[in-house]
Coordinates of C-alpha atoms and ligand atoms in Angstrom, one line a residue:
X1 CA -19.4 7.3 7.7
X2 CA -16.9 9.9 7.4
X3 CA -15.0 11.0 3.7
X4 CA -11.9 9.3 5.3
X5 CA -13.2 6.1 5.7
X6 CA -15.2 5.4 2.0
X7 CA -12.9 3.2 -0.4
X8 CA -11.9 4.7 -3.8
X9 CA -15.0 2.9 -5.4
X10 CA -17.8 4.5 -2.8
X11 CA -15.8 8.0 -3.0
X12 CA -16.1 8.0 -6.9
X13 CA -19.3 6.7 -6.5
X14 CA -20.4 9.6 -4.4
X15 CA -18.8 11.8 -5.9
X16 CA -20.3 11.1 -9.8
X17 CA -23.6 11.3 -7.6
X18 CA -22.9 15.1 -6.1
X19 CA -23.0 14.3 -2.7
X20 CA -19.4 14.7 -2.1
X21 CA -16.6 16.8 -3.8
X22 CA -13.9 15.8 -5.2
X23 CA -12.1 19.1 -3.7
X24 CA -12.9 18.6 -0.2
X25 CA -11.9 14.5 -0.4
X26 CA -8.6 16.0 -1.7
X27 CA -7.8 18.0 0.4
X28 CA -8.6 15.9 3.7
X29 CA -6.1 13.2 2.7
X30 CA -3.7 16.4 1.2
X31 CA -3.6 17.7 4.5
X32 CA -2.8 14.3 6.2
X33 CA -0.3 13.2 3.6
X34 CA 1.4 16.7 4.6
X35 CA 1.2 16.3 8.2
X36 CA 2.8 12.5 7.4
X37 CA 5.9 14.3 5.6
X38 CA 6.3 17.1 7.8
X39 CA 6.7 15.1 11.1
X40 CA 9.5 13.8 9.8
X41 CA 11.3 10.6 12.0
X42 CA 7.9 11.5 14.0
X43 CA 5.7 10.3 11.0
X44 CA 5.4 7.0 8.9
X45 CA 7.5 8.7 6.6
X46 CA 4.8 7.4 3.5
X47 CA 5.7 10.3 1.3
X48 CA 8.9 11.5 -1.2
X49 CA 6.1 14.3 -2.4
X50 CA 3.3 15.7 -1.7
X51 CA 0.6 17.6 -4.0
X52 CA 0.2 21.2 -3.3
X53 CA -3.6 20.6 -5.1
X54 CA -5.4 18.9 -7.1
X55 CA -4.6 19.1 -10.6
X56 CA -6.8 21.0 -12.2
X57 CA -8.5 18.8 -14.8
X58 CA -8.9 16.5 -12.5
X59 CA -12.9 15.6 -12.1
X60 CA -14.1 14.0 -15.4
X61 CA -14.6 10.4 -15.5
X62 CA -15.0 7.4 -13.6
X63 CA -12.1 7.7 -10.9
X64 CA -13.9 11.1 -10.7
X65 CA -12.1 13.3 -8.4
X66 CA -10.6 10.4 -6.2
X67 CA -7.0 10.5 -5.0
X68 CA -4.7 8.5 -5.6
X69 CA -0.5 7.7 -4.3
X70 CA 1.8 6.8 -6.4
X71 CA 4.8 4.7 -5.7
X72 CA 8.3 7.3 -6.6
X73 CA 9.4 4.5 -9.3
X74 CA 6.9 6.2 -11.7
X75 CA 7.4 9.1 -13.7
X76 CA 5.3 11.9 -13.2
X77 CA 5.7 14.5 -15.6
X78 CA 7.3 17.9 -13.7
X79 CA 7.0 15.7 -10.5
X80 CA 10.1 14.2 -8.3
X81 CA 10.2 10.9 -9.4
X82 CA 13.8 9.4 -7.8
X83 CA 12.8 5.5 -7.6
X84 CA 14.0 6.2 -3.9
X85 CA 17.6 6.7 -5.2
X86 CA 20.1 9.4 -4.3
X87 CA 21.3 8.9 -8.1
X88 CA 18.3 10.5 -9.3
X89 CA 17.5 13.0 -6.4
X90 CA 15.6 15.8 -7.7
X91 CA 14.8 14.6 -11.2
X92 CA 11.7 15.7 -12.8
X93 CA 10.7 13.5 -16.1
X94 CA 9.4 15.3 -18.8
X95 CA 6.5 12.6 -19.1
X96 CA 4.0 10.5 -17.0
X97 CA 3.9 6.4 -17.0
X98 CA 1.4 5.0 -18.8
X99 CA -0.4 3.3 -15.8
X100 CA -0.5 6.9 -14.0
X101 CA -1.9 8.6 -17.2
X102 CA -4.3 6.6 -17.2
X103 CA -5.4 6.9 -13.6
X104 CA -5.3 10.7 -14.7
X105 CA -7.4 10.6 -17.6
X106 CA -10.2 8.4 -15.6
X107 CA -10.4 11.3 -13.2
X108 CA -8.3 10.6 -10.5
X109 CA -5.5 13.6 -8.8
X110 CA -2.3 12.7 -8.1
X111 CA -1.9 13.2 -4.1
X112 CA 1.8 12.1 -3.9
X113 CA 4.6 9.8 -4.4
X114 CA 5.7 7.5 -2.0
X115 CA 8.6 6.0 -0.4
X116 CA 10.0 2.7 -2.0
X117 CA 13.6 0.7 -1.5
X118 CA 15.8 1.9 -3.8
X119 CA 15.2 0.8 -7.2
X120 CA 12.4 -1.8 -5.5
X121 CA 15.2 -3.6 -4.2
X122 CA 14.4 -4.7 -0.6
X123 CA 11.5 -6.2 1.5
X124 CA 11.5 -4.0 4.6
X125 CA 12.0 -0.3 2.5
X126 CA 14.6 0.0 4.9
X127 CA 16.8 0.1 1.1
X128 CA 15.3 3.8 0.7
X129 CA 17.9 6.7 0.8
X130 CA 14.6 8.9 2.0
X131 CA 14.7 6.8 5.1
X132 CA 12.6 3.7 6.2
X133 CA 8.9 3.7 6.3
X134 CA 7.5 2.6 9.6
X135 CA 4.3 0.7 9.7
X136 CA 1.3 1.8 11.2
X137 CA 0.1 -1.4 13.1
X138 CA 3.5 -1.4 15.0
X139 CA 6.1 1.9 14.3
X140 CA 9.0 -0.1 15.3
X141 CA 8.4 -2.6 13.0
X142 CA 8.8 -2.4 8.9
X143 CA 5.5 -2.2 6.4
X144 CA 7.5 -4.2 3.9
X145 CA 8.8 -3.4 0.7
X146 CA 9.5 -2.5 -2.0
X147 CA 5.9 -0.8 -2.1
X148 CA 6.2 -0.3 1.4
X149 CA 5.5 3.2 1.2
X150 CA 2.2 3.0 -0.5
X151 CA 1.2 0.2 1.8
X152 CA 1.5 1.6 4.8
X153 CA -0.6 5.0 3.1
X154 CA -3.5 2.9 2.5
X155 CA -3.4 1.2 6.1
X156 CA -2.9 4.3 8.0
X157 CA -5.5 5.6 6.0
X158 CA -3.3 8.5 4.0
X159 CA -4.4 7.5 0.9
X160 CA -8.0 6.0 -0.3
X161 CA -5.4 3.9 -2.2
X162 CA -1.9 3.9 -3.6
X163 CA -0.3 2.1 -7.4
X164 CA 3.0 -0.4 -6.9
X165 CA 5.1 -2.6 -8.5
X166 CA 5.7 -6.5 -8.2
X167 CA 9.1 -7.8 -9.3
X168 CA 9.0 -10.4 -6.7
X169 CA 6.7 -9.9 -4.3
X170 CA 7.1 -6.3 -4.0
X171 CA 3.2 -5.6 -3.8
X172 CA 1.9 -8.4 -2.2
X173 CA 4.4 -8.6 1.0
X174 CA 3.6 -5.2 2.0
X175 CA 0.4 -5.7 1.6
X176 CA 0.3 -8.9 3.8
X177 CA 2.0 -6.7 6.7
X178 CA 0.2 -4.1 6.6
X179 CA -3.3 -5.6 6.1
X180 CA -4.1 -4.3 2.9
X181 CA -5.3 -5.7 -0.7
X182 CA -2.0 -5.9 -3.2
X183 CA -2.5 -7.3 -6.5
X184 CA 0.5 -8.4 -8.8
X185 CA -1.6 -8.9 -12.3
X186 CA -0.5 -10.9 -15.2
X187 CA 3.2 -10.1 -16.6
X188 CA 2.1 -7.1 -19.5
X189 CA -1.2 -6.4 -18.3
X190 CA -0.4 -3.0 -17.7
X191 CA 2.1 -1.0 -19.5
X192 CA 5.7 -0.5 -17.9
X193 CA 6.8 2.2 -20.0
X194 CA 7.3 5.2 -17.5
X195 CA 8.4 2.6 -14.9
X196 CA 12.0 3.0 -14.0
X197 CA 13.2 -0.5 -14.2
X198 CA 14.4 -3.2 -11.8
X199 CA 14.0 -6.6 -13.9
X200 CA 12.2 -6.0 -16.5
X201 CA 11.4 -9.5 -17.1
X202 CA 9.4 -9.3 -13.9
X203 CA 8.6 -5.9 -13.1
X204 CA 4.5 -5.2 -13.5
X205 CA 2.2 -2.3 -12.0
X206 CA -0.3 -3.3 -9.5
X207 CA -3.0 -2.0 -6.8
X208 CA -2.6 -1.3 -3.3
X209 CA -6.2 -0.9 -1.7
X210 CA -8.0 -1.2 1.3
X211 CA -10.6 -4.1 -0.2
X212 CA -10.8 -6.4 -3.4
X213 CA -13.4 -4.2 -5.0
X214 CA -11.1 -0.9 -5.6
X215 CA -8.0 -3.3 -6.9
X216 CA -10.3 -4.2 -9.5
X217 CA -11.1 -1.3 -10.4
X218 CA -7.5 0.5 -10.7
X219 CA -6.7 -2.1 -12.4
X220 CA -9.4 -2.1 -15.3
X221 CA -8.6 1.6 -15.1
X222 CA -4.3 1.0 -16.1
X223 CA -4.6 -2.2 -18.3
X224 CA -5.2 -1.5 -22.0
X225 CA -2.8 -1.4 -24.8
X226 CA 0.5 1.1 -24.9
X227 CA 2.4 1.4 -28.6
X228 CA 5.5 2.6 -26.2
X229 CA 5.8 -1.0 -23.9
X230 CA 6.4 -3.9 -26.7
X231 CA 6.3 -6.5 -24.0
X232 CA 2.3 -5.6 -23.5
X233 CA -0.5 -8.0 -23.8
X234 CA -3.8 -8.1 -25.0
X235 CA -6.0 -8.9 -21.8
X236 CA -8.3 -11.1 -23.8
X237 CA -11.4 -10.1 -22.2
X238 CA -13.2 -7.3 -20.7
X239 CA -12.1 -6.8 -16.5
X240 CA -14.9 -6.4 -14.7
X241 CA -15.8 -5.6 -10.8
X242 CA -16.3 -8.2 -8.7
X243 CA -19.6 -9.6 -7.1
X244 CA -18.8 -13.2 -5.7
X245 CA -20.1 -14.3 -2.4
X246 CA -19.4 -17.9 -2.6
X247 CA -17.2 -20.1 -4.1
X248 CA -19.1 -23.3 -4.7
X249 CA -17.5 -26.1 -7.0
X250 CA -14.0 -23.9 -7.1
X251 CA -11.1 -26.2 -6.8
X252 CA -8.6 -24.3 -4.5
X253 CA -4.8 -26.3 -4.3
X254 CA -2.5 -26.1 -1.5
X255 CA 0.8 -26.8 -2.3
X256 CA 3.3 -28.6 0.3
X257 CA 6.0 -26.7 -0.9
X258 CA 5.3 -23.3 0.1
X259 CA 2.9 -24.2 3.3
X260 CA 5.5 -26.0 6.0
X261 CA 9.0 -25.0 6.3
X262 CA 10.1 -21.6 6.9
X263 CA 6.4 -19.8 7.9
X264 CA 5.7 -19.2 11.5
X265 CA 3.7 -20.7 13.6
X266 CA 1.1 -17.6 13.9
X267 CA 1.0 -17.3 9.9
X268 CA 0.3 -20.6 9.3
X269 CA -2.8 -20.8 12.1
X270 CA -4.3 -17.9 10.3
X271 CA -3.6 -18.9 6.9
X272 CA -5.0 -22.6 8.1
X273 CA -8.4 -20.6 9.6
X274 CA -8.6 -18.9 6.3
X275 CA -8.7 -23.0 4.3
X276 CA -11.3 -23.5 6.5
X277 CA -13.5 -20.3 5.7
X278 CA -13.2 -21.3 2.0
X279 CA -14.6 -24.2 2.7
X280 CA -17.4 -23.4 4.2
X281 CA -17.8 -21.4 0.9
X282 CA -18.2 -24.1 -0.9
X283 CA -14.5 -24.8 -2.5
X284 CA -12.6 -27.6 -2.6
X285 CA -10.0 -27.9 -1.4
X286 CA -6.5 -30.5 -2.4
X287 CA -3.1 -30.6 -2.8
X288 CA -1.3 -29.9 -5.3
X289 CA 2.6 -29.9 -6.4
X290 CA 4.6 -27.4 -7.2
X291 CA 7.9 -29.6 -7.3
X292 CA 10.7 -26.6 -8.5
X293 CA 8.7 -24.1 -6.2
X294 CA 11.9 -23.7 -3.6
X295 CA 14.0 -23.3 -6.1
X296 CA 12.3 -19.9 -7.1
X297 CA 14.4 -17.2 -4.9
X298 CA 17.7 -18.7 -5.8
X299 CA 16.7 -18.4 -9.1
X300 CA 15.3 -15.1 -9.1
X301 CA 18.6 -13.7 -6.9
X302 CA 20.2 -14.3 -9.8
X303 CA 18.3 -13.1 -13.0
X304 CA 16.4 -10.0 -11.5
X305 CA 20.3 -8.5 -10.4
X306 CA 21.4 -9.6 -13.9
X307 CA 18.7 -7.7 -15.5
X308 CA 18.9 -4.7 -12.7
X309 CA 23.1 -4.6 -13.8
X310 CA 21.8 -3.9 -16.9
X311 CA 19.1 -1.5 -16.5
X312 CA 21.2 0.6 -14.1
X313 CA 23.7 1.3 -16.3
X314 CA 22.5 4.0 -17.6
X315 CA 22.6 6.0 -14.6
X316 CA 26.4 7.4 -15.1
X317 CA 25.9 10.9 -14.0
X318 CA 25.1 12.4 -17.2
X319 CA 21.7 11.6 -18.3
X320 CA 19.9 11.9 -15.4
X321 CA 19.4 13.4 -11.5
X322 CA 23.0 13.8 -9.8
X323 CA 26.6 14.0 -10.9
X324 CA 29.7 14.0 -9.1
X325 CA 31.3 17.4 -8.5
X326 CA 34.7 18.1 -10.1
X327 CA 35.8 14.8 -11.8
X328 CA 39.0 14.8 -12.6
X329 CA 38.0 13.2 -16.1
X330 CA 35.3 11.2 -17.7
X331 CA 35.7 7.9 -15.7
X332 CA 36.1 9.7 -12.3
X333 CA 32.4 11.2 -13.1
X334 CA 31.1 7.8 -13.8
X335 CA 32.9 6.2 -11.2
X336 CA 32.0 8.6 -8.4
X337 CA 29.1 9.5 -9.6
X338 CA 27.8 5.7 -9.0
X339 CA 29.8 5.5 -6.0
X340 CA 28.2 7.8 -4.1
X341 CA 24.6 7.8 -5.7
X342 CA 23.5 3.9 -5.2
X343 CA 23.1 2.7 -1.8
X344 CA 24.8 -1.2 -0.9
X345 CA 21.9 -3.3 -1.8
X346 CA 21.8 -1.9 -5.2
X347 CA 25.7 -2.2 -5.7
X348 CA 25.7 -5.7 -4.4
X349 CA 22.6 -6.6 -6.7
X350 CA 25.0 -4.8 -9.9
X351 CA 28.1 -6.8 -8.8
X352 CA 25.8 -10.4 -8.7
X353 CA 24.1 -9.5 -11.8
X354 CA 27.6 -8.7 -13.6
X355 CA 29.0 -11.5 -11.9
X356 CA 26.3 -14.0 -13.4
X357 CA 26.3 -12.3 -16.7
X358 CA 29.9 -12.8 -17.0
X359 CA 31.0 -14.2 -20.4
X360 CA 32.8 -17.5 -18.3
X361 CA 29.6 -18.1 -16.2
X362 CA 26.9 -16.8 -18.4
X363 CA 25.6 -20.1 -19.2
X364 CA 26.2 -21.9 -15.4
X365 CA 24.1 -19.0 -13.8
X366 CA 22.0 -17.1 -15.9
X367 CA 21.5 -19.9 -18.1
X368 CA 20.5 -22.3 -15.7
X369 CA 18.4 -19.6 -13.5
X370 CA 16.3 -19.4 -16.9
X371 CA 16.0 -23.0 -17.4
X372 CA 14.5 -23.3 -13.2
X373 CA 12.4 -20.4 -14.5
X374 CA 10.6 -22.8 -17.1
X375 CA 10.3 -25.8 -14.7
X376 CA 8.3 -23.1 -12.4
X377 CA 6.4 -22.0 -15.3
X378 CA 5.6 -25.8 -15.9
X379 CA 4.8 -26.7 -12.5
X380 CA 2.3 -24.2 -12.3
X381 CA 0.9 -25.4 -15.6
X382 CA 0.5 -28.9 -14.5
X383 CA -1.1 -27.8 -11.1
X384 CA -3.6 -25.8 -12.9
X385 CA -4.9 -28.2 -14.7
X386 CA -6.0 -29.7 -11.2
X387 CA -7.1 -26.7 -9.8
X388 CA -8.6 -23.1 -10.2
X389 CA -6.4 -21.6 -8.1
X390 CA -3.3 -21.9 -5.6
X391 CA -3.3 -20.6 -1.8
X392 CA -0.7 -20.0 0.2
X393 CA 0.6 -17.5 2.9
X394 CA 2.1 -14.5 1.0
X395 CA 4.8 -14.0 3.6
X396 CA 6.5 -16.7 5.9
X397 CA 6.5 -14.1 9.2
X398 CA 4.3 -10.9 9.8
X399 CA 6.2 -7.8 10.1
X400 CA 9.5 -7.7 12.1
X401 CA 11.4 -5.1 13.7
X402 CA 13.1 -2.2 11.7
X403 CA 17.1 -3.6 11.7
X404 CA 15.9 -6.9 12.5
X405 CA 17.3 -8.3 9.1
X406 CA 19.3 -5.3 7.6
X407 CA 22.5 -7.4 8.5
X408 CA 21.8 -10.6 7.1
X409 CA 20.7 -10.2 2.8
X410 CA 19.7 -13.5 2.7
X411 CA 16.9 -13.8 5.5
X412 CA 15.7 -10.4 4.1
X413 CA 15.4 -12.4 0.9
X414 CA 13.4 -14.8 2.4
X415 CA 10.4 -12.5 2.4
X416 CA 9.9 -13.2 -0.8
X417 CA 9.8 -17.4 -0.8
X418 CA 6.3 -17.4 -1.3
X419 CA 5.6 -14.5 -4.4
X420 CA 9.0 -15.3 -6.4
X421 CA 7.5 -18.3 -8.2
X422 CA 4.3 -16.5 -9.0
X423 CA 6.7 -13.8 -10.3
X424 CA 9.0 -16.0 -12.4
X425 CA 6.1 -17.6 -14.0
X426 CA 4.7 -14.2 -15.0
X427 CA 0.8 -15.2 -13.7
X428 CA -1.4 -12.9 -11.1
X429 CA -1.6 -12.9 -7.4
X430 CA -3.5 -11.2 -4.9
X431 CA -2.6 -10.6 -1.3
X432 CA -5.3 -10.2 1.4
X433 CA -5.9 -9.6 4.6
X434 CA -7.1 -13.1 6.6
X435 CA -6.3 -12.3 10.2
X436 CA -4.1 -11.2 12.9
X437 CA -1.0 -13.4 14.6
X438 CA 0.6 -11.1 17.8
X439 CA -1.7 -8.2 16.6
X440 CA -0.2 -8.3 13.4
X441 CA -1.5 -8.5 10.1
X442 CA -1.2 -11.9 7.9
X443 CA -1.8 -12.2 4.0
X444 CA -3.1 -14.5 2.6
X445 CA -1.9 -15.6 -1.6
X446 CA -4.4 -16.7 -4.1
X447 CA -2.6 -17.4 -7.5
X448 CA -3.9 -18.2 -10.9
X449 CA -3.6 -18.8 -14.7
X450 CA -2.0 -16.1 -16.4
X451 CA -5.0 -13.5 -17.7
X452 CA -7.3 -14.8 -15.0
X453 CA -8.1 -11.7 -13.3
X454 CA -11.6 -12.2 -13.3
X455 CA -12.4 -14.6 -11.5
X456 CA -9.1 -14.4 -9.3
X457 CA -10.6 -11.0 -8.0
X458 CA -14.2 -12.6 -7.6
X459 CA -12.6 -15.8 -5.5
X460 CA -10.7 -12.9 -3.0
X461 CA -14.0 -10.8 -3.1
X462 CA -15.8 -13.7 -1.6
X463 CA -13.2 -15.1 0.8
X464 CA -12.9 -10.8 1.9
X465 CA -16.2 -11.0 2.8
X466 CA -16.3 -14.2 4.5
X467 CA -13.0 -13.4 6.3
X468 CA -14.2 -9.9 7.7
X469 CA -10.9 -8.7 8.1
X470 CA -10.5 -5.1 10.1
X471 CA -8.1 -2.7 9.7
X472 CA -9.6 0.2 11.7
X473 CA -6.9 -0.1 14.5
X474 CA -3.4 0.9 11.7
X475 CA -5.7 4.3 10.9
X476 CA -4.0 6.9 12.0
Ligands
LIG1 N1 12.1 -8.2 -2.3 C1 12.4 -8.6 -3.6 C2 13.7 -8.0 -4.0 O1 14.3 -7.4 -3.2 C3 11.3 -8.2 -4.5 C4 11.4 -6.8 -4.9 C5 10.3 -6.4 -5.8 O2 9.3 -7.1 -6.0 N2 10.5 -5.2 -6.4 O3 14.2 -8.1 -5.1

C-alpha cells in the first residue's frame, strides 16, 4: 500500500513504529496540496495556504508526524487565517485555536488551510471570496459546504484528513457529497475559542476523515477542557477508538419526518439499502417521531443570522484584516469598509439577523425561533428514550452543479433540512459514506444523545464496515 493511501491512524501508527517518516508523508501530500493551489481554476482549489514544511517540533506524540488540513476559520498563529472573507484578507492571528493546538501538541504538522464559504455561511462553498471548491467525484459539481474545502482534500486524497466546523450541517453535508466521514460532536465538546464565529450557539469543531476510526481519534485528540471557551463541557467519560463489528440488540429509529419529502429518489434507495445492512447487523429497527423536526431550518434561518449580526460586528475595518482607503471620516471607513469586504450572503444573513433582533420583533422572531429550538430539543429527548440512535440521509440530493442554486437562497438552504435539528439540539452526528446514486456519493446520518460519542462512533464503525463503501475513484 502506498504512503498516500494509509489513514491518519495507520500513518501514525507506522510512523511511532519507524517504518515510515513523518518527513517523507509530509512532504508527499505538501507537494500535492501545492500542485492543488498552483493550478489554480485548473485544480480543486482545496487550499487558501499551503505549508512551506513541516513545523519543526512536529514528531512527538500520538498524531506523530501525521498531516493534518485545517479549515481557514481557525486561527493559526502567524498563518493566513481569513474565514474565507475579503474582510480579513491577509490577517495573521497572533495565536492558534485551541482544537488546532491540540492537534499540534499530539504531533501532528499543520499542511494547510482550506477553502470555506465565507464565515461558514453556504452549502455549496460557492460563498468563498477565494473562489468555489470543485469536487473531486464530478469538477462541475460543488463538494458542499461550509467545510467544503477540507472535504473535498480528504476525498481527492490531498490530505490524510482535514478539521471543520458544524453550525448546521456544515461538516456533515460535505462529507455526504464527497464520500467522506464528517463528524459534528456534542455542542462544547471541543473548545471554540480560536474559531472565528458564525453562531456561536451552534458552532462546534469536528473531523473530516476518510473512515470512522481516524474521526475518533482527532477527536479524542481536540476534546478536553479550555479556561478561554466558557461554554465548554466536561465529556463525562474517557473517548475511545472504536472496534464494533455488529450491532446486535441496538434500537436504531427512523423518523418520518426527515425520510419522505424533499430527498431524491437516488438518496433515499441508498439510504433504504443501508436500513437494510443494519439489520442484518443485528439492529432494530422502528419509527420514531420527531414532530417539530421541519420546523428546524426556519428556525435556524433565523437565530444563526441573529447571532452572525452580532459576531460580525466587530469587523469595522480597524481591528482586523482590510480597511477602506481614504474615508472621508469615521463612518465612511466602517461603512465601506464592510461594504466592500463581506460578500451578499453574509450581508443578507447581517440584515435578517438585525432584522429579527430588532427591538419591535425581538420577541415574534427570535423569541419564537428559541422556543421551536426547545420543542426540537424535546422531540429528540422523547425519541431517545425509544431508541439508541436516529438515521436519516444527511442530505436530501447528492452534489449538484456549481451555479445550480447560487440564485435561489432558499433551495441552497435546503441542504441543510436534515443536520439543522441535530444542530439546534446541540447533540452529535456522524456522516458516512453508504453508496453511490448517478456515481455520486450519498451520506448517511446517525444521531444520538448529547455526550454519546462512544458508542455513536462504534454503531458507524460497524455499519462502515458492513457498508464497504469505496472512494478510490475521487483520488486524484
Ligand atoms: N449551510 C448552513 C448555513 O449556510 C450551515 C452552515 C454551517 O454549518 N456552518 O448556514
Amino acid at each position: 500500500m502506498g504512503i498516500l493511501e494509509l489513514s491518519a491512524y495507520e500513518a501514525a501508527e507506522q510512523i511511532a513504529a519507524g517504518s515510515l517518516s513523518g518527513g517523507e508523508l509530509f512532504a508527499a501530500y505538501r507537494d500535492r496540496a501545492a500542485a492543488d493551489r498552483d493550478a489554480g481554476e485548473q485544480g480543486l482549489n482545496c487550499f487558501t495556504w499551503v505549508a512551506e514544511e513541516a513545523a519543526e517540533e512536529s514528531g512527538e506524540g500520538l498524531l506523530a508526524g501525521v498531516p493534518v488540513a485545517v479549515k481557514d476559520l481557525f486561527c493559526t498563529e502567524g498563518v493566513p487565517s481569513q474565514s474565507g472573507s475579503r474582510i480579513l484578507e491577509g490577517y495573521l492571528p497572533p495565536y492558534t485555536a485551541t482544537a488546532v493546538r491540540r492537534l499540534l501538541q499530539d504531533g501532528a504538522s499543520l499542511l494547510a488551510k482550506t477553502n470555506q464559504d465565507e464565515f461558514a455561511m453556504g452549502s455549496s462553498n460557492e460563498n468563498s471570496a477565494f473562489g468555489p471548491v470543485r469536487n473531486p467525484w464530478d469538477r462541475s459539481r460543488v463538494p458542499g459546504g461550509s467545510s467544503g474545502g477540507s472535504a473535498a482534500a480528504v476525498a481527492a486524497g490531498l490530505a490524510p484528513w482535514a478539521l471543520g466546523t458544524d453550525t448546521g450541517g456544515s461538516i456533515r453535508q460535505p462529507a455526504a457529497l464527497c464520500g467522506v466521514v464528517g463528524l459534528k460532536p456534542t455542542y462544547g465538546t471541543i473548545s471554540r475559542y480560536g474559531m472565528i464565529a458564525f453562531a456561536s450557539s451552534l458552532d462546534q469543531a469536528g473531523p473530516l476523515t476518510r473512515d470512522v476510526r481516524d474521526a475518533a481519534l482527532m477527536l479524542r485528540s481536540m476534546a478536553g477542557q479550555d479556561p478561554c471557551d466558557a461554554t465548554y463541557l466536561r465529556f463525562p467519560e474517557e473517548l475511545v477508538l472504536p472496534h464494533a463489528e455488529r450491532l446486535d440488540g441496538l434500537r436504531l429509529g427512523v423518523p418520518a419526518e426527515l425520510t419522505g419529502e424533499g430527498i431524491e429518489q437516488g438518496v433515499l434507495a441508498s439510504f433504504q439499502a443501508a436500513l437494510g445492512r443494519a439489520e442484518e447487523l443485528g439492529a432494530q429497527l422502528s419509527e420514531v417521531k420527531l414532530p417539530h423536526a421541519p420546523h428546524a431550518l426556519a428556525a435556524y434561518y433565523v437565530l444563526a443570522p441573529a447571532e452572525a449580526s452580532s459576531n460580525l460586528a466587530r469587523f469595522d475595518g480597524v481591528r482586523y484584516g482590510m480597511r477602506a482607503e481614504a474615508p472621508a471620516d469615521l463612518l465612511d471607513m466602517y461603512t465601506r469598509t464592510r461594504h466592500d469586504g463581506f460578500g451578499a450572503e453574509v450581508k443578507r444573513r447581517i440584515m435578517l439577523g438585525t432584522y429579527a433582533l430588532s427591538s419591535g420583533y425581538y420577541d415574534a422572531y427570535y423569541g419564537r425561533a428559541q422556543r421551536v429550538r426547545t420543542k426540537i430539543s424535546e422531540d429528540f429527548r422523547s425519541a431517545f428514550a425509544e431508541v439508541d440512535f436516529i438515521l436519516t440521509p444527511t442530505a436530501p440530493t447528492v452534489a449538484f452543479g456549481l451555479g445550480e442554486k447560487t440564485g435561489d437562497p432558499l433551495a441552497m438552504y435546503l441542504n441543510d433540512f436534515c443536520t439543522v435539528p441535530m444542530s439546534l439540539a446541540g447533540i452529535p452526528a456522524i456522516s458516512i459514506p453508504c453508496g453511490l446514486s448517478d456515481g455520486l456519493p450519498v451520506g448517511l446520518q446517525l444521531a444520538g444523545p448529547a455526550f454519546s460519542e462512544n458508542r455513536l462512533l462504534d454503531a458507524a464503525h460497524a455499519l462502515e464496515g458492513a457498508l464497504g463503501f469505496d472512494g478510490g475513484a475521487a483520488r486524484v
